[in-house]
Amino acid sequence: MPRAELRSFAPSFHRSAFIVQRSFRAFSLVELLTVIGIIAVLIAILLPALTKARQSSNMVVCRSNLRQIYQAGIMFATEHHGFMQIAGKINGAAATPSDMGDPQQTAYAYFSDQGAPRPEPFPIAMGPYLGSKIRSDSSDDLVADFQSATCLARKVFTCPSQHDVPLGTTVSGETDGWYGPKLPISYAYNEGVLGYEYQSQRRWRGQFSKAQPSSDIMFMTDALPRDETGSYYIAWYAPDTGRWTLADALDETGYDMADQFDKFRHQGKMNVAYFDG
């Protein structure tokens, strides 16, 4: 029987050179316009949703600001015998500790204005309770520290929906004609509770416990400074009854308090903090 013969076969390859010719075709004008149109439609659909989401986020931050300010006021009162910082026009008295019934300077916070003790503006007095160290040795240093970009108190007193925050007066004396420094602030406080009036029960001199029922009486709101006197007070006047509810503010016609509401900041809505927190 013949022996099987094994053979191996190696295929033979012939390499050939191929020339690949690539051709590029530019987009036509119609195709470009179609793509641009699709992008424009997507932007038109998404932009209102993004704007609404940003507005909602800003309103949440604004509410948080008001809550933080209220909590700072409560902490201040705990350390000052139940008094929140005085604010508004000190009617019938000078802006000095003795005229304000606080000769020991234990009820309110003060700063040195040309060597004389003066009541700190409300946002400044809240600074230490909002994580900010603000110098009180002069009016210039006080303003500079508060307006610093790193000042947390200023951020809390600024609504993110208010792009150009106006300057407002938060405290002044009547008989001595003294005015506290103007500061950027987005919110107005209730002068009926925080304000001072000589020999009167219309204003409660910062004794927030008198704000009853606390769920009805405003503490602070979105607002703009009043300019009827050129002083740009950022406060709500107090009526003769001593109460100052949201309804009182809207119904009051003598001082046009409704004009102080910032109706456009939150597209027709407004944040209000009450004395119940």
Rosetta silent file (secondary structure, phi, psi, omega in degrees, C-alpha in Angstrom):
SEQUENCE: MPRAELRSFAPSFHRSAFIVQRSFRAFSLVELLTVIGIIAVLIAILLPALTKARQSSNMVVCRSNLRQIYQAGIMFATEHHGFMQIAGKINGAAATPSDMGDPQQTAYAYFSDQGAPRPEPFPIAMGPYLGSKIRSDSSDDLVADFQSATCLARKVFTCPSQHDVPLGTTVSGETDGWYGPKLPISYAYNEGVLGYEYQSQRRWRGQFSKAQPSSDIMFMTDALPRDETGSYYIAWYAPDTGRWTLADALDETGYDMADQFDKFRHQGKMNVAYFDG
SCORE:     score description
SCORE:     0.000 S_00000001
   1 L     0.000  123.236 -177.196    0.000    0.000    0.000 S_00000001
   2 L   -63.627  143.809 -178.640    1.615    3.197   -1.041 S_00000001
   3 L   -73.106  136.162 -179.991    2.514    5.588    1.793 S_00000001
   4 L   -65.434  134.653 -177.796    0.308    8.543    2.102 S_00000001
   5 L  -106.310  118.874 -179.786    2.101   11.607    1.012 S_00000001
   6 L   -92.131  133.189  177.991    1.357   14.697    2.911 S_00000001
   7 L  -129.220  142.425  176.316    1.661   17.914    1.136 S_00000001
   8 L  -109.690  137.847 -178.750    1.272   21.370    2.370 S_00000001
   9 L  -115.747  122.516  176.370   -0.062   24.034    0.211 S_00000001
  10 L  -101.851  116.305 -179.997    0.758   27.657    0.897 S_00000001
  11 L   -62.804  147.975 -178.604   -1.598   29.957   -0.816 S_00000001
  12 L  -104.202  123.036  178.634    0.022   32.563   -2.886 S_00000001
  13 L  -106.851  138.477  176.618   -1.101   36.162   -2.340 S_00000001
  14 L  -113.252  112.458 -179.503   -0.518   38.898   -4.790 S_00000001
  15 L   -77.534  130.643  179.075   -0.508   42.325   -3.188 S_00000001
  16 L  -119.948  147.053  178.746   -2.077   44.964   -5.253 S_00000001
  17 L   -89.568  125.864  178.103   -2.015   48.679   -4.614 S_00000001
  18 L  -113.171  135.939  177.032   -5.393   50.290   -4.243 S_00000001
  19 L  -105.994  114.699  179.539   -5.900   54.006   -4.417 S_00000001
  20 L   -95.715  123.918 -179.121   -8.869   55.176   -2.318 S_00000001
  21 L  -104.943  112.865  179.908  -10.273   58.453   -3.442 S_00000001
  22 L   -93.081  137.918  179.684  -12.217   60.288   -0.704 S_00000001
  23 L  -125.041  134.913  179.741  -14.749   62.846   -1.613 S_00000001
  24 L  -111.225  137.840 -179.492  -16.289   65.406    0.783 S_00000001
  25 L  -120.215  125.109 -178.906  -19.664   67.019    0.250 S_00000001
  26 L   -74.018  155.175  175.444  -20.528   70.310    1.959 S_00000001
  27 L   -67.165  143.963  176.056  -23.900   70.948    3.634 S_00000001
  28 L   -82.750  164.008 -179.853  -26.375   72.683    1.462 S_00000001
  29 H   -62.136  -37.000  179.985  -28.006   75.929    2.531 S_00000001
  30 H   -64.879  -41.350  179.208  -31.336   74.159    2.993 S_00000001
  31 H   -64.912  -42.426  178.112  -29.772   71.607    5.342 S_00000001
  32 H   -62.176  -44.207  179.292  -28.099   74.335    7.415 S_00000001
  33 H   -64.330  -34.982  178.621  -31.337   76.279    7.702 S_00000001
  34 H   -65.516  -45.011  179.040  -33.157   73.122    8.741 S_00000001
  35 H   -62.988  -45.555  179.073  -30.663   72.414   11.539 S_00000001
  36 H   -61.278  -39.599  178.380  -30.782   76.025   12.732 S_00000001
  37 H   -63.838  -40.317  178.818  -34.560   75.902   12.703 S_00000001
  38 H   -64.357  -43.179  179.009  -34.612   72.731   14.813 S_00000001
  39 H   -62.697  -41.722  179.958  -32.208   74.294   17.339 S_00000001
  40 H   -63.068  -39.804  178.552  -34.349   77.440   17.524 S_00000001
  41 H   -64.867  -43.028  179.048  -37.476   75.379   18.183 S_00000001
  42 H   -62.566  -41.013  178.530  -35.716   73.433   20.957 S_00000001
  43 H   -64.070  -42.314 -179.812  -34.535   76.673   22.573 S_00000001
  44 H   -63.561  -30.990  179.123  -38.029   78.127   22.360 S_00000001
  45 H   -77.863  -41.636 -173.552  -39.413   75.039   24.096 S_00000001
  46 H   -83.435  -30.421 -173.271  -36.754   74.780   26.810 S_00000001
  47 H   -60.098  -46.920  177.872  -36.146   78.462   27.616 S_00000001
  48 H   -60.326  -38.056  179.256  -39.484   79.128   29.405 S_00000001
  49 H   -65.561  -41.017  178.709  -39.023   75.979   31.463 S_00000001
  50 H   -67.217  -39.990  178.684  -35.491   76.988   32.429 S_00000001
  51 H   -63.995  -43.254  179.416  -36.620   80.533   33.265 S_00000001
  52 H   -64.360  -39.577  179.118  -39.468   79.240   35.399 S_00000001
  53 H   -65.021  -40.253  178.797  -37.140   76.846   37.203 S_00000001
  54 H   -66.252  -40.257  178.392  -34.686   79.666   37.926 S_00000001
  55 H   -63.776  -41.811  178.188  -37.488   81.902   39.210 S_00000001
  56 H   -64.053  -40.275  178.462  -38.760   79.135   41.473 S_00000001
  57 H   -63.837  -42.532  179.101  -35.247   78.541   42.784 S_00000001
  58 H   -63.470  -37.104 -179.486  -34.778   82.262   43.500 S_00000001
  59 H   -68.648  -35.540  176.309  -38.057   82.391   45.382 S_00000001
  60 H   -65.014  -42.707  177.834  -36.987   79.467   47.553 S_00000001
  61 H   -63.416  -39.947  178.916  -33.709   81.241   48.342 S_00000001
  62 H   -61.916  -45.098  177.411  -35.654   84.422   49.129 S_00000001
  63 H   -61.843  -39.698  178.098  -37.889   82.563   51.588 S_00000001
  64 H   -63.036  -39.023  177.478  -34.804   81.037   53.161 S_00000001
  65 H   -58.429  -48.567 -178.113  -33.319   84.519   53.565 S_00000001
  66 H   -63.291  -38.062  178.535  -36.371   85.765   55.436 S_00000001
  67 H   -66.205  -41.658  178.968  -36.372   82.730   57.700 S_00000001
  68 H   -64.183  -39.634  178.661  -32.679   83.216   58.494 S_00000001
  69 H   -63.964  -42.019  178.546  -33.231   86.891   59.292 S_00000001
  70 H   -62.464  -45.335  179.923  -36.080   85.979   61.639 S_00000001
  71 H   -63.126  -37.246  176.058  -33.968   83.348   63.382 S_00000001
  72 H   -63.619  -39.595  177.726  -31.134   85.881   63.732 S_00000001
  73 H   -63.283  -38.395  177.928  -33.617   88.308   65.298 S_00000001
  74 H   -66.030  -42.241  178.632  -34.705   85.682   67.810 S_00000001
  75 H   -65.289  -38.465  176.759  -31.084   84.937   68.759 S_00000001
  76 H   -60.959  -47.141 -178.276  -30.427   88.666   69.122 S_00000001
  77 H   -62.769  -34.543  179.038  -33.475   89.026   71.408 S_00000001
  78 H   -61.703  -34.593 -178.807  -32.311   86.085   73.522 S_00000001
  79 H   -92.464   -2.164 -176.010  -29.091   87.956   74.263 S_00000001
  80 L  -129.917   43.222  171.815  -30.746   91.389   74.692 S_00000001
  81 L    57.714   36.549  175.361  -33.437   90.809   77.325 S_00000001
  82 L    86.073    8.264 -179.935  -36.193   90.005   74.844 S_00000001
  83 L  -105.378  130.617  165.120  -35.616   92.977   72.517 S_00000001
  84 L   -80.447  165.237 -179.046  -34.992   92.769   68.815 S_00000001
  85 L   -60.816  135.535  177.804  -32.865   95.545   67.313 S_00000001
  86 L   -63.173  146.183 -179.335  -34.639   98.902   67.190 S_00000001
  87 L  -154.212  152.963 -179.388  -35.508  100.032   63.669 S_00000001
  88 E    98.781 -170.617  178.667  -37.335  102.872   61.970 S_00000001
  89 E   -81.852  126.427  179.838  -37.670  106.516   62.918 S_00000001
  90 E   -82.088   89.666 -173.975  -37.239  107.099   66.650 S_00000001
  91 E   -70.440  133.417  175.919  -40.206  109.394   67.075 S_00000001
  92 L    75.296    9.870 -177.943  -40.052  112.016   69.795 S_00000001
  93 L  -150.778  166.387  175.714  -36.492  111.158   70.818 S_00000001
  94 L   -90.746  159.776 -179.518  -32.895  111.307   69.691 S_00000001
  95 L   -85.032   62.443  176.870  -30.992  108.307   68.426 S_00000001
  96 L  -129.856  154.631 -178.554  -28.946  107.968   71.601 S_00000001
  97 L   -56.401  -41.996 -176.939  -28.999  105.217   74.247 S_00000001
  98 L   -68.024  -43.104  179.698  -30.325  107.509   76.984 S_00000001
  99 L   -69.333  -25.795 -179.839  -33.160  108.968   74.895 S_00000001
 100 L   -88.198    7.113  178.582  -34.099  105.497   73.695 S_00000001
 101 L    73.058   25.117 -177.846  -34.471  104.243   77.265 S_00000001
 102 L  -134.383   57.701 -175.219  -31.379  102.058   77.012 S_00000001
 103 L   -62.721  -28.290  179.368  -28.631  103.903   78.960 S_00000001
 104 L   -85.256   -3.590  178.907  -26.806  100.645   79.768 S_00000001
 105 L    56.413   45.123  179.900  -26.877   99.647   76.073 S_00000001
 106 L  -107.192  -18.495 -177.907  -28.256   96.212   76.882 S_00000001
 107 L   -88.041  -33.518 -174.456  -31.441   96.208   74.802 S_00000001
 108 L  -130.574  166.498  177.658  -29.990   97.215   71.432 S_00000001
 109 L   -97.547  145.764 -175.743  -26.690   97.112   69.520 S_00000001
 110 E  -131.054  159.596  172.254  -24.733  100.308   68.861 S_00000001
 111 E  -133.857  164.603 -177.678  -21.845  101.525   66.740 S_00000001
 112 E   -91.182  115.279  177.344  -19.556  104.525   67.014 S_00000001
 113 E  -113.284   99.887 -175.664  -20.545  107.354   64.677 S_00000001
 114 L    56.519   40.188  175.469  -17.936  110.097   65.073 S_00000001
 115 L    88.067   -7.272 -179.087  -17.393  108.981   68.635 S_00000001
 116 E  -105.630  137.155  177.664  -21.078  108.900   69.628 S_00000001
 117 E   -71.951  127.595  179.711  -22.972  105.627   70.215 S_00000001
 118 E  -129.839  149.352  178.897  -25.752  105.207   67.660 S_00000001
 119 E   -64.309  133.080  178.733  -28.160  102.296   67.079 S_00000001
 120 L   -67.240  143.865  170.337  -26.866   99.913   64.455 S_00000001
 121 L   -57.199  147.743 -173.998  -28.941   99.498   61.303 S_00000001
 122 H   -52.744  -46.176  179.811  -30.993   96.324   61.555 S_00000001
 123 H   -61.788  -32.060  179.881  -28.958   94.318   58.976 S_00000001
 124 H   -70.211  -42.634 -179.793  -25.730   95.201   60.812 S_00000001
 125 H   -63.348  -28.778  178.874  -27.098   94.109   64.184 S_00000001
 126 H   -82.281  -11.625 -175.297  -28.069   90.771   62.641 S_00000001
 127 H   -52.230  -51.611 -177.998  -24.592   90.295   61.146 S_00000001
 128 H   -60.911  -26.194 -179.169  -22.989   88.288   63.995 S_00000001
 129 H   -89.154   -2.065  176.346  -25.954   85.879   63.974 S_00000001
 130 H  -115.948   16.705  175.713  -25.605   85.383   60.223 S_00000001
 131 L    81.806   23.260 -178.080  -21.911   84.518   60.306 S_00000001
 132 L  -122.260  136.976  174.796  -20.529   87.989   59.541 S_00000001
 133 L  -103.826  113.907 -175.902  -18.066   90.083   61.478 S_00000001
 134 L  -120.475  126.593 -178.743  -18.784   93.758   60.835 S_00000001
 135 L   -67.194  142.354 -178.365  -16.722   96.529   62.388 S_00000001
 136 L  -120.817   19.220 -177.495  -18.630   99.005   64.537 S_00000001
 137 L   -84.773  -14.074  177.633  -15.918  101.598   65.149 S_00000001
 138 L  -162.116  160.319  178.841  -17.127  103.958   62.418 S_00000001
 139 H   -65.575  -39.040 -178.515  -19.883  104.400   59.877 S_00000001
 140 H   -64.418  -44.659  179.932  -17.434  104.026   56.978 S_00000001
 141 H   -66.111  -38.192  179.497  -16.028  100.729   58.256 S_00000001
 142 H   -60.388  -48.305 -179.152  -19.522   99.439   58.965 S_00000001
 143 H   -66.256  -42.463 -178.567  -20.701  100.165   55.422 S_00000001
 144 H   -61.714  -43.168 -179.549  -17.515   98.811   53.837 S_00000001
 145 H   -67.102  -40.512 -178.287  -17.740   95.514   55.714 S_00000001
 146 H   -68.939  -36.073 -177.920  -21.421   95.036   54.935 S_00000001
 147 L   -85.327    1.078  176.573  -20.989   95.780   51.239 S_00000001
 148 L   -63.848  145.224 -178.798  -18.043   93.421   50.937 S_00000001
 149 L   -65.424  -19.550 -178.406  -18.577   90.591   48.475 S_00000001
 150 L   -96.000    1.159 -177.653  -17.723   88.084   51.204 S_00000001
 151 L   -76.110  114.626 -178.651  -20.240   89.410   53.747 S_00000001
 152 H   -68.211  -33.571 -179.405  -22.777   86.652   54.412 S_00000001
 153 H   -62.564  -40.712  178.814  -25.210   89.077   56.068 S_00000001
 154 H   -63.206  -39.872  179.691  -25.456   91.134   52.899 S_00000001
 155 H   -63.275  -38.005 -179.350  -26.198   88.005   50.881 S_00000001
 156 H   -70.321  -33.299  179.368  -29.000   87.061   53.269 S_00000001
 157 L   -86.204    8.554  179.750  -30.508   90.553   53.074 S_00000001
 158 L  -117.869  123.496  176.034  -30.367   90.425   49.260 S_00000001
 159 L   -79.168  131.156 -178.141  -33.039   88.667   47.205 S_00000001
 160 L   -65.648  -17.881  178.443  -31.496   86.807   44.233 S_00000001
 161 L   -86.035   -6.649 -179.966  -34.362   87.981   42.021 S_00000001
 162 L  -103.886  103.656 -171.336  -33.549   91.641   42.687 S_00000001
 163 L   -75.220  -40.825  178.512  -30.654   92.504   40.398 S_00000001
 164 L  -111.249   92.610 -176.293  -30.167   96.149   41.428 S_00000001
 165 L   -75.145  122.126 -177.507  -30.666   96.205   45.177 S_00000001
 166 L   -77.329  160.595  175.651  -31.565   99.758   46.284 S_00000001
 167 E   -86.746  138.151 -179.183  -30.102  101.543   49.298 S_00000001
 168 E  -137.149  152.981  175.842  -32.450  102.030   52.216 S_00000001
 169 E   -92.679  131.325 -179.201  -32.487  103.704   55.623 S_00000001
 170 L  -111.531  -12.182 -179.845  -33.312  101.415   58.523 S_00000001
 171 E  -157.686  145.030  177.004  -32.944  103.735   61.535 S_00000001
 172 E  -160.453  160.324  174.765  -32.931  107.464   62.339 S_00000001
 173 E  -102.587  154.116 -179.461  -33.546  109.892   65.184 S_00000001
 174 L   -95.455  -54.338 -172.490  -36.170  112.598   65.118 S_00000001
 175 L   -71.933  -23.211  178.725  -35.157  115.287   67.587 S_00000001
 176 L  -104.169   -2.420  176.567  -31.468  115.210   66.628 S_00000001
 177 L    65.710   23.200 -178.805  -31.988  114.713   62.892 S_00000001
 178 L   -86.260  139.883  176.399  -29.557  111.791   62.760 S_00000001
 179 E  -123.125  134.403  174.779  -29.823  109.218   59.965 S_00000001
 180 L   -71.144  161.069 -179.675  -28.183  105.833   59.917 S_00000001
 181 L   -64.231  143.524  176.549  -26.123  104.834   56.876 S_00000001
 182 L   -76.551  137.948 -178.270  -28.037  103.599   53.847 S_00000001
 183 E  -131.621  152.220  174.575  -27.489   99.939   53.058 S_00000001
 184 E   -71.759  123.593 -178.214  -28.531   97.619   50.201 S_00000001
 185 L  -151.802  136.605 -176.744  -31.525   95.631   51.417 S_00000001
 186 L   -95.978   -4.947 -170.816  -34.293   93.768   49.607 S_00000001
 187 E  -127.749  149.865  176.729  -36.743   93.505   52.498 S_00000001
 188 E  -108.652  142.639 -179.008  -38.853   95.847   54.610 S_00000001
 189 E  -103.338  165.647 -179.256  -39.429   95.334   58.337 S_00000001
 190 E   -86.559  106.320 -177.747  -42.483   96.030   60.461 S_00000001
 191 H   -71.588  -18.868  176.694  -41.932   99.381   62.138 S_00000001
 192 H   -64.113  -32.643 -179.141  -44.943   98.778   64.350 S_00000001
 193 H   -95.333  -43.344 -174.466  -43.008   96.095   66.211 S_00000001
 194 H   -90.440  -12.036 -175.339  -39.394   97.202   65.790 S_00000001
 195 L   -82.343  165.736 -178.026  -39.981  100.960   65.892 S_00000001
 196 L  -120.889  137.793  173.765  -39.685  103.387   68.796 S_00000001
 197 E  -144.559  129.612 -174.517  -42.095  106.157   69.797 S_00000001
 198 L   -65.775  128.194  177.408  -41.796  108.293   72.898 S_00000001
 199 L    49.465   51.713  179.216  -44.560  107.673   75.475 S_00000001
 200 L  -148.626  148.668  175.801  -46.642  105.626   73.074 S_00000001
 201 L  -101.703    7.091 -177.963  -47.823  102.052   72.743 S_00000001
 202 L   -71.350  -32.367  176.655  -48.225  102.320   68.996 S_00000001
 203 L  -118.756  142.066 -165.807  -44.732  101.024   68.424 S_00000001
 204 L  -101.800    9.230  169.082  -43.357   98.197   70.505 S_00000001
 205 L    57.344   30.766  176.979  -39.645   99.089   70.580 S_00000001
 206 L    88.649    1.279  178.431  -38.482   95.660   69.434 S_00000001
 207 L   -81.540   85.873 -171.726  -40.439   93.614   71.976 S_00000001
 208 H   -64.532  -20.026  179.990  -41.484   91.009   69.450 S_00000001
 209 H   -65.217  -17.998  178.539  -43.472   89.066   72.051 S_00000001
 210 H   -79.893   -9.840 -179.264  -46.140   91.795   71.798 S_00000001
 211 L   -77.828   83.797 -177.856  -46.765   90.890   68.147 S_00000001
 212 L  -125.983  140.517   -6.531  -49.910   88.887   68.740 S_00000001
 213 L   -69.844  132.815 -172.902  -51.355   86.926   67.098 S_00000001
 214 L   -64.160  -22.962 -179.983  -47.888   86.187   65.791 S_00000001
 215 L   -79.236   -8.162 -178.862  -49.234   84.263   62.799 S_00000001
 216 L  -106.987  -21.591 -171.918  -50.994   87.416   61.512 S_00000001
 217 E   -99.521  128.985 -176.578  -48.410   90.141   62.022 S_00000001
 218 E   -70.319  145.039  170.911  -45.653   90.602   59.463 S_00000001
 219 E  -100.622  -59.052  177.081  -41.988   90.569   60.392 S_00000001
 220 E  -146.262  155.685 -178.692  -40.383   91.256   57.003 S_00000001
 221 E  -143.982  163.302  165.891  -41.482   91.196   53.376 S_00000001
 222 E   -60.150  131.490 -178.038  -40.223   91.675   49.845 S_00000001
 223 E  -164.450  170.931  174.917  -40.309   95.426   49.397 S_00000001
 224 L  -119.338  154.807  179.057  -38.805   98.580   47.956 S_00000001
 225 L   -65.174  146.295  172.758  -37.712  101.684   49.894 S_00000001
 226 E   -81.668  142.269 -178.879  -40.267  104.435   50.409 S_00000001
 227 L  -126.624   21.552 -176.622  -39.195  107.754   48.951 S_00000001
 228 L   -69.822  -21.562  178.705  -41.990  110.100   50.008 S_00000001
 229 L  -111.841   -0.947 -176.745  -39.603  111.952   52.351 S_00000001
 230 L    80.639    1.538 -177.872  -36.381  111.391   50.422 S_00000001
 231 L   -92.775  -17.179  177.746  -35.081  109.242   53.270 S_00000001
 232 L    58.178   53.366  174.892  -35.762  105.916   51.555 S_00000001
 233 E   -67.850  138.656  176.743  -37.043  104.073   54.601 S_00000001
 234 L  -110.365   65.115 -174.794  -37.264  100.338   54.112 S_00000001
 235 E  -151.664  158.086  173.417  -40.044   99.854   56.686 S_00000001
 236 E   -95.895  132.194  175.546  -43.795   99.600   57.080 S_00000001
 237 L   -65.408  156.123  177.666  -45.459  102.375   59.032 S_00000001
 238 L  -102.081  133.383  176.612  -47.423  101.443   62.128 S_00000001
 239 L   -77.169  171.884 -178.423  -51.105  102.386   62.380 S_00000001
 240 L   -62.027  -26.782 -178.841  -52.609  103.885   65.524 S_00000001
 241 L   -72.637  -17.781 -176.992  -53.860  100.453   66.605 S_00000001
 242 L    86.773  -14.706  177.442  -50.299   99.124   66.828 S_00000001
 243 L   -86.803  152.102  175.830  -51.205   96.160   64.632 S_00000001
 244 L  -151.008   85.354  178.449  -49.708   95.765   61.233 S_00000001
 245 E   -93.116  173.222  176.821  -50.973   92.807   59.271 S_00000001
 246 H   -62.319  -38.167  177.973  -50.665   92.248   55.555 S_00000001
 247 H   -65.415  -39.647  176.984  -54.288   93.312   55.183 S_00000001
 248 H   -59.134  -42.302 -178.209  -53.583   96.511   57.135 S_00000001
 249 H   -65.544  -39.746 -178.860  -50.740   97.341   54.772 S_00000001
 250 H   -73.374  -31.552 -177.604  -52.853   96.792   51.684 S_00000001
 251 H   -86.040  -20.135 -177.454  -55.813   98.753   53.041 S_00000001
 252 L   -66.277  125.061 -178.497  -53.812  101.689   54.392 S_00000001
 253 L  -109.310  -19.028 -175.700  -54.288  104.682   52.099 S_00000001
 254 L   -64.733  -33.380 -176.790  -52.699  107.487   54.119 S_00000001
 255 L  -116.879    6.016 -179.660  -49.118  106.461   53.317 S_00000001
 256 L    52.711   48.450 -178.025  -49.649  104.428   50.136 S_00000001
 257 H   -62.458  -29.871 -178.371  -48.045  101.411   51.750 S_00000001
 258 H   -62.055  -24.504  179.487  -49.180   99.142   48.923 S_00000001
 259 H   -70.557  -15.339 -179.686  -46.728  100.941   46.645 S_00000001
 260 H   -81.980  -16.835  175.649  -43.883   99.564   48.699 S_00000001
 261 E   -63.932  134.147  175.615  -44.693   95.998   47.705 S_00000001
 262 L   -87.704   94.744 -171.410  -42.305   94.746   45.036 S_00000001
 263 L   -80.032  -12.252 -173.016  -44.905   93.351   42.655 S_00000001
 264 L  -110.213   -9.045 -175.654  -42.509   92.359   39.877 S_00000001
 265 L   -63.764  -42.463 -178.785  -39.685   90.610   41.699 S_00000001
 266 E  -119.134   34.538  175.964  -41.438   87.236   41.787 S_00000001
 267 L    53.952   56.441  175.070  -43.938   87.754   38.950 S_00000001
 268 L    88.620   -3.218  178.285  -46.887   88.825   41.067 S_00000001
 269 E  -109.388  160.619 -179.801  -45.968   86.798   44.161 S_00000001
 270 L  -145.505  138.009  175.885  -44.402   88.023   47.393 S_00000001
 271 L   -88.914  136.438  179.703  -42.613   86.344   50.270 S_00000001
 272 E  -133.809  130.114  172.437  -43.702   87.326   53.788 S_00000001
 273 E  -103.440  133.316 -179.185  -42.190   86.260   57.102 S_00000001
 274 E  -105.439  166.935 -176.149  -44.495   86.397   60.145 S_00000001
 275 L   -74.156    0.074  171.715  -43.622   86.692   63.810 S_00000001
 276 L   -94.344    3.841  177.483  -44.362   83.018   64.377 S_00000001
 277 L    85.938    0.000    0.000  -41.361   82.194   62.181 S_00000001
